[in-house]
Amino acid sequence: MTKKPLFQTIGVIGKQQDTEALETLKILRDALLQQNRTLLLEEQTASLLPGHSFSVKPMPELAACSELIIVIGGDGNLLNAARALSLSKTPVLGIHRGHLGFLTDIHPTALEEELLEVLSGQYYQEKRFLLSLRIEHQGKVTATGNALNEVLLSHGSVSKMIEFEVYIDEQFVYSERSDGLITATPTGSTAYALSADGPILHPSLDAIVLVPLCPHTLSSRPIVVEGNRRIKLVPSAHNKVYPKVSCDSQIVFPTVPGDEIHIEKQKGHLNLIHPKRYCYFKTLRNKLHWGRKL
Amino acid sequence: MTKKPLFQTIGVIGKQQDTEALETLKILRDALLQQNRTLLLEEQTASLLPGHSFSVKPMPELAACSELIIVIGGDGNLLNAARALSLSKTPVLGIHRGHLGFLTDIHPTALEEELLEVLSGQYYQEKRFLLSLRIEHQGKVTATGNALNEVLLSHGSVSKMIEFEVYIDEQFVYSERSDGLITATPTGSTAYALSADGPILHPSLDAIVLVPLCPHTLSSRPIVVEGNRRIKLVPSAHNKVYPKVSCDSQIVFPTVPGDEIHIEKQKGHLNLIHPKRYCYFKTLRNKLHWGRKL
Amino acid sequence: MTKKPLFQTIGVIGKQQDTEALETLKILRDALLQQNRTLLLEEQTASLLPGHSFSVKPMPELAACSELIIVIGGDGNLLNAARALSLSKTPVLGIHRGHLGFLTDIHPTALEEELLEVLSGQYYQEKRFLLSLRIEHQGKVTATGNALNEVLLSHGSVSKMIEFEVYIDEQFVYSERSDGLITATPTGSTAYALSADGPILHPSLDAIVLVPLCPHTLSSRPIVVEGNRRIKLVPSAHNKVYPKVSCDSQIVFPTVPGDEIHIEKQKGHLNLIHPKRYCYFKTLRNKLHWGRKL
Amino acid sequence: MTKKPLFQTIGVIGKQQDTEALETLKILRDALLQQNRTLLLEEQTASLLPGHSFSVKPMPELAACSELIIVIGGDGNLLNAARALSLSKTPVLGIHRGHLGFLTDIHPTALEEELLEVLSGQYYQEKRFLLSLRIEHQGKVTATGNALNEVLLSHGSVSKMIEFEVYIDEQFVYSERSDGLITATPTGSTAYALSADGPILHPSLDAIVLVPLCPHTLSSRPIVVEGNRRIKLVPSAHNKVYPKVSCDSQIVFPTVPGDEIHIEKQKGHLNLIHPKRYCYFKTLRNKLHWGRKL
């Protein structure tokens, strides 16, 4: 922990339609003003504070103008911000709304104390990589996206199994009939992939995990590969439904027969800020009811 | 195996748009005529044999007029027929198209030999129960259906978790956030439920299994209850998507907030016919690559 | 709930070397005396109360002389008692020592209140069946045992896979190389079998579940069969270790090549008493951290 | 593939008491002599070829004197050799006895053809790291070992759960009651860890996976961490059995209360040789019955 920036200008992103988050937003505003910080509000967030006098910026510009971004809400809100901000280097801090998240780890009641610590340089920073998604049709890129947690190929409807081939670095791995396939980062390994029985990847591990969703082949298992591997999924032309591709379960792309889905590590990453007392394993223990010290 | 019926009149259901199945249909027709049986064709099946001179019947009437129903196709075709025929007592025999099914167990190449055995009374018959589905809104029934394999409650779209409560005989079991819940019969325990990591229930067991789909609560497990239990699922009013309910992944029902999904054993059952050499465990071994005798 | 016995004579079984259990034993003694009940002490339990003046009985006689047996301790203590008492019809009530069990559901602090209810006929009784174990060598019975939770065939040492064949009602099911196989009752389905990824069987279900332990064949799955099925396990003659068979992880039997392990439902059953407020699903929710009502 | 060594001197290790392996050993001997190679026999292997005239070496010296080691047998034989040879840099090639292994991938019938290719420099070489094990008691090392597949902490007997704490880089992770814990390399991820429901780690991934064995806490999941992490396991002083530690299920160490088990990546690695046509994913597809190209 060498010399730290002072976070003079701070961009704030709040959750819409959530009274608890609004309460926290106001406390945050007051705390930042008291610390003589300059506040910037994300466009939609600004509408939550009618009559305010702060500068308002759309998402990508917000990151460019801020030295720190603070997101108030659940992990879903931070995912959303992370995808938009992934090419900036501005660090991001998450404040949850009462339920500990894997990404948003400041509790509203500890906001002022822990915020002060962060602003004084007492924090822990880590890099979280994202996945970039590229859908190609006959060699042409037809859609692109990115994901902090996972890219999901799925039937996108009611349990019609889909069939597809999986390639890693252009090497054929297997074909599968299933509800779909999750391609997750270490960050995403404790999200949807965990519900689908995937392993937990430590956030510092440079790896990607493929987790099958209700595979017809019962010997299918999650596969963990190096982070720089290039994943390619090729849906069969004979699926009864057109599979869909989604990023962090928030952005959805349709496919058509002949599409190839390319997934690889994105350039740039999220600079995630944690309060000093952060401990990854403690978060796991709390959220998964794991056993404490004997 | 007491005295057996002679199966004089036989209803035949074929698979659409499948040249292999059509081939099998013709062989079956010839074999039945040679045995002096009376053939009845299901309506859509009739269109596969232009210029034929057999009687044609719509699905429910077909069962009423036949002493045996023969279905050509995959397990999906037999599921379809089973739901339609579940209130009749007419036995059903399945002929697959090259890939052994759990329900369709006569191989096309063994058709003539094994058919002859069945027609001479050399067969094995078992009862398979179905589930009845009833969706209620404020006490009124808004939709009904039935299923031989499973009733599925699911998000019906792209991995938006849904939240719902589960009741058994009106006793609250748990609430869950997940991709959905499979309620399966023993017959369905080797279908979709198996891909979702459910246990195998022997077909003679009078039981229903609840299998969670990608549950957020990692300690969720399949629950097996007696066949006469009444299952009730109550989706939360706050789901971001309106969950869907499907029967055997073939019939889909939308829901609206306030709906209650009731699932219980249906009156009546499928009388499934197997060739003499049928062995349930052998089918399992073959399909799941289990170990043979040492 | 028709007319209930008064439980005049009550046999008490306590846990050895456990100060908490001893405390509970004394409270129980006082409460029973105040209710003018006749106390009988199990032999070893008697040594926990030096200078007492109660009759002392060895285990099987205790059941014959008592109208109710009360076990103080964890589920393990009740398992132990249940195996010994399984041929008597005397009902059994469990008092745990602070951690809710699946079988011992009276909390020490609620002891007096709930005991009074039970003694006044306010209780819930259910039957739990046991498994009987019979090891045969060349047709001769060489060992017998019984189990309330499960019979386990295992390597009994350090992860040397063992190979064995499984038969149900003399029908060959599969051969497997694994760490072993759990054959569990519904009662046992929430014990060791659950840790091995078996399904939960409702206690009222008349069924047995086979759960493989770390199977080499990845498509192995738990199999649930009717309670009256006869299971036979035949270890290969070529195992590198001699497998062991255990009942409820408490009684261990060695095997030798050529042994056959026979498991079936035992005649008689455990009459398990629960306090009025008992709810099976609530116990599951509490122990497995499942979601409460929305 | 730059200039390759010529493998002039070749050490050979055969499997004991296996007629098939002996047959293969003789074919290998003849093929190597025809190619004018110098043969060295491992001590025990030498006894399989009475009257031979080759030099005989004990295991560690064999590696020092050879430019290539060839192991005939199953994966178990190669594991055994790998542990002994792990500090040498001599490459190792495996010939199986009819059943494809993950480590021994030359089939006896292709022996001569593929051997010729390897000897002419047509091969594929990869590094597989091992784990080193160190048991400490009150700060003193009481035992050491190494493992190519996995280090296993287990009850070492009949399903008595053991309790222990897990630390990674001295950070407390969780405490667990279970049958044990597997700490596996990517190589070991397709061995015992896979049977215990661990994920598959690509052999080129620098990572270690912790896989729980029948954990009492149902939300336990495999955890994948970077290869340079140091794992520490601390069994509880209150276990009913003294846990055992084993390496590749071949070497077993007892523990006593107070022992700490330290596991980390070993210096040095196995240089594993594959024939030209080797494809990791193809081996997976073959062994796990995964789907081929559509």
PDB file of N, CA and C in Angstrom, chain A residues 17-77:
ATOM      1  N   GLN A  17     -35.622   3.745  -7.538  1.00  0.00           N
ATOM      2  CA  GLN A  17     -36.832   3.186  -6.931  1.00  0.00           C
ATOM      3  C   GLN A  17     -36.535   2.303  -5.737  1.00  0.00           C
ATOM      4  N   ASP A  18     -35.777   2.844  -4.806  1.00  0.00           N
ATOM      5  CA  ASP A  18     -35.419   2.062  -3.635  1.00  0.00           C
ATOM      6  C   ASP A  18     -35.229   3.067  -2.504  1.00  0.00           C
ATOM      7  N   THR A  19     -36.158   3.089  -1.581  1.00  0.00           N
ATOM      8  CA  THR A  19     -36.120   4.127  -0.544  1.00  0.00           C
ATOM      9  C   THR A  19     -34.911   3.955   0.364  1.00  0.00           C
ATOM     10  N   GLU A  20     -34.536   2.721   0.635  1.00  0.00           N
ATOM     11  CA  GLU A  20     -33.371   2.475   1.465  1.00  0.00           C
ATOM     12  C   GLU A  20     -32.113   3.043   0.811  1.00  0.00           C
ATOM     13  N   ALA A  21     -31.983   2.795  -0.504  1.00  0.00           N
ATOM     14  CA  ALA A  21     -30.812   3.284  -1.222  1.00  0.00           C
ATOM     15  C   ALA A  21     -30.806   4.816  -1.252  1.00  0.00           C
ATOM     16  N   LEU A  22     -31.977   5.410  -1.329  1.00  0.00           N
ATOM     17  CA  LEU A  22     -32.067   6.872  -1.356  1.00  0.00           C
ATOM     18  C   LEU A  22     -31.581   7.450  -0.025  1.00  0.00           C
ATOM     19  N   GLU A  23     -32.001   6.816   1.049  1.00  0.00           N
ATOM     20  CA  GLU A  23     -31.558   7.216   2.389  1.00  0.00           C
ATOM     21  C   GLU A  23     -30.032   7.195   2.444  1.00  0.00           C
ATOM     22  N   THR A  24     -29.463   6.083   1.968  1.00  0.00           N
ATOM     23  CA  THR A  24     -28.010   5.940   1.991  1.00  0.00           C
ATOM     24  C   THR A  24     -27.347   7.002   1.111  1.00  0.00           C
ATOM     25  N   LEU A  25     -27.975   7.292  -0.013  1.00  0.00           N
ATOM     26  CA  LEU A  25     -27.440   8.299  -0.932  1.00  0.00           C
ATOM     27  C   LEU A  25     -27.313   9.656  -0.227  1.00  0.00           C
ATOM     28  N   LYS A  26     -28.317   9.992   0.560  1.00  0.00           N
ATOM     29  CA  LYS A  26     -28.291  11.278   1.258  1.00  0.00           C
ATOM     30  C   LYS A  26     -27.196  11.314   2.329  1.00  0.00           C
ATOM     31  N   ILE A  27     -27.056  10.214   3.043  1.00  0.00           N
ATOM     32  CA  ILE A  27     -25.996  10.138   4.057  1.00  0.00           C
ATOM     33  C   ILE A  27     -24.626  10.258   3.390  1.00  0.00           C
ATOM     34  N   LEU A  28     -24.492   9.579   2.262  1.00  0.00           N
ATOM     35  CA  LEU A  28     -23.228   9.622   1.526  1.00  0.00           C
ATOM     36  C   LEU A  28     -22.932  11.054   1.077  1.00  0.00           C
ATOM     37  N   ARG A  29     -23.961  11.698   0.517  1.00  0.00           N
ATOM     38  CA  ARG A  29     -23.788  13.084   0.045  1.00  0.00           C
ATOM     39  C   ARG A  29     -23.269  13.977   1.175  1.00  0.00           C
ATOM     40  N   ASP A  30     -23.945  13.890   2.308  1.00  0.00           N
ATOM     41  CA  ASP A  30     -23.549  14.745   3.440  1.00  0.00           C
ATOM     42  C   ASP A  30     -22.125  14.435   3.892  1.00  0.00           C
ATOM     43  N   ALA A  31     -21.805  13.133   3.957  1.00  0.00           N
ATOM     44  CA  ALA A  31     -20.473  12.740   4.428  1.00  0.00           C
ATOM     45  C   ALA A  31     -19.395  13.245   3.479  1.00  0.00           C
ATOM     46  N   LEU A  32     -19.655  13.160   2.174  1.00  0.00           N
ATOM     47  CA  LEU A  32     -18.656  13.595   1.191  1.00  0.00           C
ATOM     48  C   LEU A  32     -18.479  15.112   1.244  1.00  0.00           C
ATOM     49  N   LEU A  33     -19.576  15.829   1.410  1.00  0.00           N
ATOM     50  CA  LEU A  33     -19.488  17.297   1.466  1.00  0.00           C
ATOM     51  C   LEU A  33     -18.713  17.727   2.706  1.00  0.00           C
ATOM     52  N   GLN A  34     -18.965  17.025   3.787  1.00  0.00           N
ATOM     53  CA  GLN A  34     -18.263  17.347   5.029  1.00  0.00           C
ATOM     54  C   GLN A  34     -16.753  17.136   4.871  1.00  0.00           C
ATOM     55  N   GLN A  35     -16.381  16.176   4.022  1.00  0.00           N
ATOM     56  CA  GLN A  35     -14.969  15.902   3.758  1.00  0.00           C
ATOM     57  C   GLN A  35     -14.437  16.768   2.616  1.00  0.00           C
ATOM     58  N   ASN A  36     -15.221  17.767   2.201  1.00  0.00           N
ATOM     59  CA  ASN A  36     -14.806  18.691   1.139  1.00  0.00           C
ATOM     60  C   ASN A  36     -14.510  18.013  -0.189  1.00  0.00           C
ATOM     61  N   ARG A  37     -15.256  16.967  -0.457  1.00  0.00           N
ATOM     62  CA  ARG A  37     -15.090  16.315  -1.765  1.00  0.00           C
ATOM     63  C   ARG A  37     -16.035  16.962  -2.778  1.00  0.00           C
ATOM     64  N   THR A  38     -15.648  16.876  -4.054  1.00  0.00           N
ATOM     65  CA  THR A  38     -16.509  17.344  -5.136  1.00  0.00           C
ATOM     66  C   THR A  38     -17.361  16.172  -5.608  1.00  0.00           C
ATOM     67  N   LEU A  39     -18.668  16.366  -5.627  1.00  0.00           N
ATOM     68  CA  LEU A  39     -19.575  15.293  -6.010  1.00  0.00           C
ATOM     69  C   LEU A  39     -19.995  15.411  -7.467  1.00  0.00           C
ATOM     70  N   LEU A  40     -19.997  14.305  -8.180  1.00  0.00           N
ATOM     71  CA  LEU A  40     -20.611  14.246  -9.508  1.00  0.00           C
ATOM     72  C   LEU A  40     -21.704  13.190  -9.440  1.00  0.00           C
ATOM     73  N   LEU A  41     -22.837  13.486 -10.072  1.00  0.00           N
ATOM     74  CA  LEU A  41     -23.923  12.502 -10.041  1.00  0.00           C
ATOM     75  C   LEU A  41     -24.123  11.883 -11.412  1.00  0.00           C
ATOM     76  N   GLU A  42     -24.314  10.603 -11.416  1.00  0.00           N
ATOM     77  CA  GLU A  42     -24.692   9.908 -12.656  1.00  0.00           C
ATOM     78  C   GLU A  42     -26.085  10.390 -13.032  1.00  0.00           C
ATOM     79  N   GLU A  43     -26.343  10.477 -14.308  1.00  0.00           N
ATOM     80  CA  GLU A  43     -27.573  11.084 -14.837  1.00  0.00           C
ATOM     81  C   GLU A  43     -28.853  10.653 -14.127  1.00  0.00           C
ATOM     82  N   GLN A  44     -29.083   9.345 -14.108  1.00  0.00           N
ATOM     83  CA  GLN A  44     -30.336   8.873 -13.522  1.00  0.00           C
ATOM     84  C   GLN A  44     -30.356   9.086 -12.020  1.00  0.00           C
ATOM     85  N   THR A  45     -29.165   8.944 -11.426  1.00  0.00           N
ATOM     86  CA  THR A  45     -29.065   9.145  -9.979  1.00  0.00           C
ATOM     87  C   THR A  45     -29.472  10.574  -9.612  1.00  0.00           C
ATOM     88  N   ALA A  46     -29.134  11.525 -10.489  1.00  0.00           N
ATOM     89  CA  ALA A  46     -29.422  12.931 -10.223  1.00  0.00           C
ATOM     90  C   ALA A  46     -30.912  13.154  -9.993  1.00  0.00           C
ATOM     91  N   SER A  47     -31.734  12.381 -10.698  1.00  0.00           N
ATOM     92  CA  SER A  47     -33.184  12.566 -10.577  1.00  0.00           C
ATOM     93  C   SER A  47     -33.695  12.153  -9.197  1.00  0.00           C
ATOM     94  N   LEU A  48     -32.859  11.433  -8.455  1.00  0.00           N
ATOM     95  CA  LEU A  48     -33.262  11.008  -7.110  1.00  0.00           C
ATOM     96  C   LEU A  48     -33.116  12.145  -6.101  1.00  0.00           C
ATOM     97  N   LEU A  49     -32.333  13.176  -6.476  1.00  0.00           N
ATOM     98  CA  LEU A  49     -32.074  14.287  -5.552  1.00  0.00           C
ATOM     99  C   LEU A  49     -32.537  15.595  -6.183  1.00  0.00           C
ATOM    100  N   PRO A  50     -33.836  15.802  -6.330  1.00  0.00           N
ATOM    101  CA  PRO A  50     -34.335  17.004  -7.007  1.00  0.00           C
ATOM    102  C   PRO A  50     -33.840  18.263  -6.293  1.00  0.00           C
ATOM    103  N   GLY A  51     -33.450  19.263  -7.083  1.00  0.00           N
ATOM    104  CA  GLY A  51     -33.014  20.520  -6.505  1.00  0.00           C
ATOM    105  C   GLY A  51     -31.569  20.549  -6.068  1.00  0.00           C
ATOM    106  N   HIS A  52     -30.812  19.488  -6.386  1.00  0.00           N
ATOM    107  CA  HIS A  52     -29.400  19.463  -5.985  1.00  0.00           C
ATOM    108  C   HIS A  52     -28.609  20.433  -6.866  1.00  0.00           C
ATOM    109  N   SER A  53     -27.354  20.665  -6.503  1.00  0.00           N
ATOM    110  CA  SER A  53     -26.563  21.616  -7.288  1.00  0.00           C
ATOM    111  C   SER A  53     -25.257  20.995  -7.767  1.00  0.00           C
ATOM    112  N   PHE A  54     -25.240  19.640  -7.897  1.00  0.00           N
ATOM    113  CA  PHE A  54     -24.017  18.959  -8.323  1.00  0.00           C
ATOM    114  C   PHE A  54     -23.967  18.829  -9.838  1.00  0.00           C
ATOM    115  N   SER A  55     -22.779  18.631 -10.353  1.00  0.00           N
ATOM    116  CA  SER A  55     -22.642  18.353 -11.782  1.00  0.00           C
ATOM    117  C   SER A  55     -23.220  16.980 -12.080  1.00  0.00           C
ATOM    118  N   VAL A  56     -23.785  16.851 -13.262  1.00  0.00           N
ATOM    119  CA  VAL A  56     -24.410  15.587 -13.665  1.00  0.00           C
ATOM    120  C   VAL A  56     -23.708  15.080 -14.911  1.00  0.00           C
ATOM    121  N   LYS A  57     -23.380  13.784 -14.930  1.00  0.00           N
ATOM    122  CA  LYS A  57     -22.636  13.224 -16.066  1.00  0.00           C
ATOM    123  C   LYS A  57     -23.270  11.900 -16.493  1.00  0.00           C
ATOM    124  N   PRO A  58     -23.273  11.637 -17.775  1.00  0.00           N
ATOM    125  CA  PRO A  58     -23.685  10.297 -18.216  1.00  0.00           C
ATOM    126  C   PRO A  58     -22.570   9.304 -17.850  1.00  0.00           C
ATOM    127  N   MET A  59     -22.934   8.016 -17.837  1.00  0.00           N
ATOM    128  CA  MET A  59     -22.062   6.988 -17.286  1.00  0.00           C
ATOM    129  C   MET A  59     -20.595   7.030 -17.713  1.00  0.00           C
ATOM    130  N   PRO A  60     -20.266   6.961 -19.014  1.00  0.00           N
ATOM    131  CA  PRO A  60     -18.833   6.810 -19.312  1.00  0.00           C
ATOM    132  C   PRO A  60     -18.065   8.070 -18.935  1.00  0.00           C
ATOM    133  N   GLU A  61     -18.682   9.227 -19.118  1.00  0.00           N
ATOM    134  CA  GLU A  61     -18.023  10.491 -18.792  1.00  0.00           C
ATOM    135  C   GLU A  61     -17.798  10.615 -17.288  1.00  0.00           C
ATOM    136  N   LEU A  62     -18.736  10.075 -16.529  1.00  0.00           N
ATOM    137  CA  LEU A  62     -18.639  10.117 -15.069  1.00  0.00           C
ATOM    138  C   LEU A  62     -17.298   9.547 -14.607  1.00  0.00           C
ATOM    139  N   ALA A  63     -16.929   8.425 -15.192  1.00  0.00           N
ATOM    140  CA  ALA A  63     -15.676   7.770 -14.804  1.00  0.00           C
ATOM    141  C   ALA A  63     -14.477   8.616 -15.194  1.00  0.00           C
ATOM    142  N   ALA A  64     -14.557   9.213 -16.374  1.00  0.00           N
ATOM    143  CA  ALA A  64     -13.438  10.022 -16.857  1.00  0.00           C
ATOM    144  C   ALA A  64     -13.186  11.220 -15.943  1.00  0.00           C
ATOM    145  N   CYS A  65     -14.251  11.779 -15.362  1.00  0.00           N
ATOM    146  CA  CYS A  65     -14.133  12.985 -14.548  1.00  0.00           C
ATOM    147  C   CYS A  65     -13.912  12.703 -13.068  1.00  0.00           C
ATOM    148  N   SER A  66     -14.054  11.426 -12.646  1.00  0.00           N
ATOM    149  CA  SER A  66     -13.992  11.119 -11.216  1.00  0.00           C
ATOM    150  C   SER A  66     -12.694  10.395 -10.869  1.00  0.00           C
ATOM    151  N   GLU A  67     -12.297  10.540  -9.618  1.00  0.00           N
ATOM    152  CA  GLU A  67     -11.140   9.774  -9.136  1.00  0.00           C
ATOM    153  C   GLU A  67     -11.600   8.532  -8.381  1.00  0.00           C
ATOM    154  N   LEU A  68     -12.878   8.515  -8.054  1.00  0.00           N
ATOM    155  CA  LEU A  68     -13.470   7.354  -7.384  1.00  0.00           C
ATOM    156  C   LEU A  68     -14.948   7.322  -7.760  1.00  0.00           C
ATOM    157  N   ILE A  69     -15.451   6.127  -8.001  1.00  0.00           N
ATOM    158  CA  ILE A  69     -16.891   5.960  -8.242  1.00  0.00           C
ATOM    159  C   ILE A  69     -17.463   5.196  -7.049  1.00  0.00           C
ATOM    160  N   ILE A  70     -18.552   5.694  -6.498  1.00  0.00           N
ATOM    161  CA  ILE A  70     -19.230   4.962  -5.427  1.00  0.00           C
ATOM    162  C   ILE A  70     -20.592   4.514  -5.943  1.00  0.00           C
ATOM    163  N   VAL A  71     -20.861   3.222  -5.816  1.00  0.00           N
ATOM    164  CA  VAL A  71     -22.137   2.665  -6.257  1.00  0.00           C
ATOM    165  C   VAL A  71     -22.947   2.278  -5.029  1.00  0.00           C
ATOM    166  N   ILE A  72     -24.187   2.723  -4.963  1.00  0.00           N
ATOM    167  CA  ILE A  72     -25.079   2.334  -3.870  1.00  0.00           C
ATOM    168  C   ILE A  72     -26.099   1.348  -4.430  1.00  0.00           C
ATOM    169  N   GLY A  73     -26.239   0.200  -3.791  1.00  0.00           N
ATOM    170  CA  GLY A  73     -27.233  -0.774  -4.267  1.00  0.00           C
ATOM    171  C   GLY A  73     -26.751  -2.191  -4.047  1.00  0.00           C
ATOM    172  N   GLY A  74     -27.296  -3.112  -4.788  1.00  0.00           N
ATOM    173  CA  GLY A  74     -26.884  -4.505  -4.671  1.00  0.00           C
ATOM    174  C   GLY A  74     -25.767  -4.808  -5.639  1.00  0.00           C
ATOM    175  N   ASP A  75     -25.320  -6.079  -5.642  1.00  0.00           N
ATOM    176  CA  ASP A  75     -24.291  -6.483  -6.591  1.00  0.00           C
ATOM    177  C   ASP A  75     -24.720  -6.179  -8.024  1.00  0.00           C
ATOM    178  N   GLY A  76     -26.020  -6.283  -8.291  1.00  0.00           N
ATOM    179  CA  GLY A  76     -26.534  -6.022  -9.636  1.00  0.00           C
ATOM    180  C   GLY A  76     -26.211  -4.611 -10.104  1.00  0.00           C
ATOM    181  N   ASN A  77     -26.300  -3.638  -9.194  1.00  0.00           N
ATOM    182  CA  ASN A  77     -25.985  -2.260  -9.576  1.00  0.00           C
ATOM    183  C   ASN A  77     -24.509  -2.093  -9.862  1.00  0.00           C
TER     184      ASN A  77
END
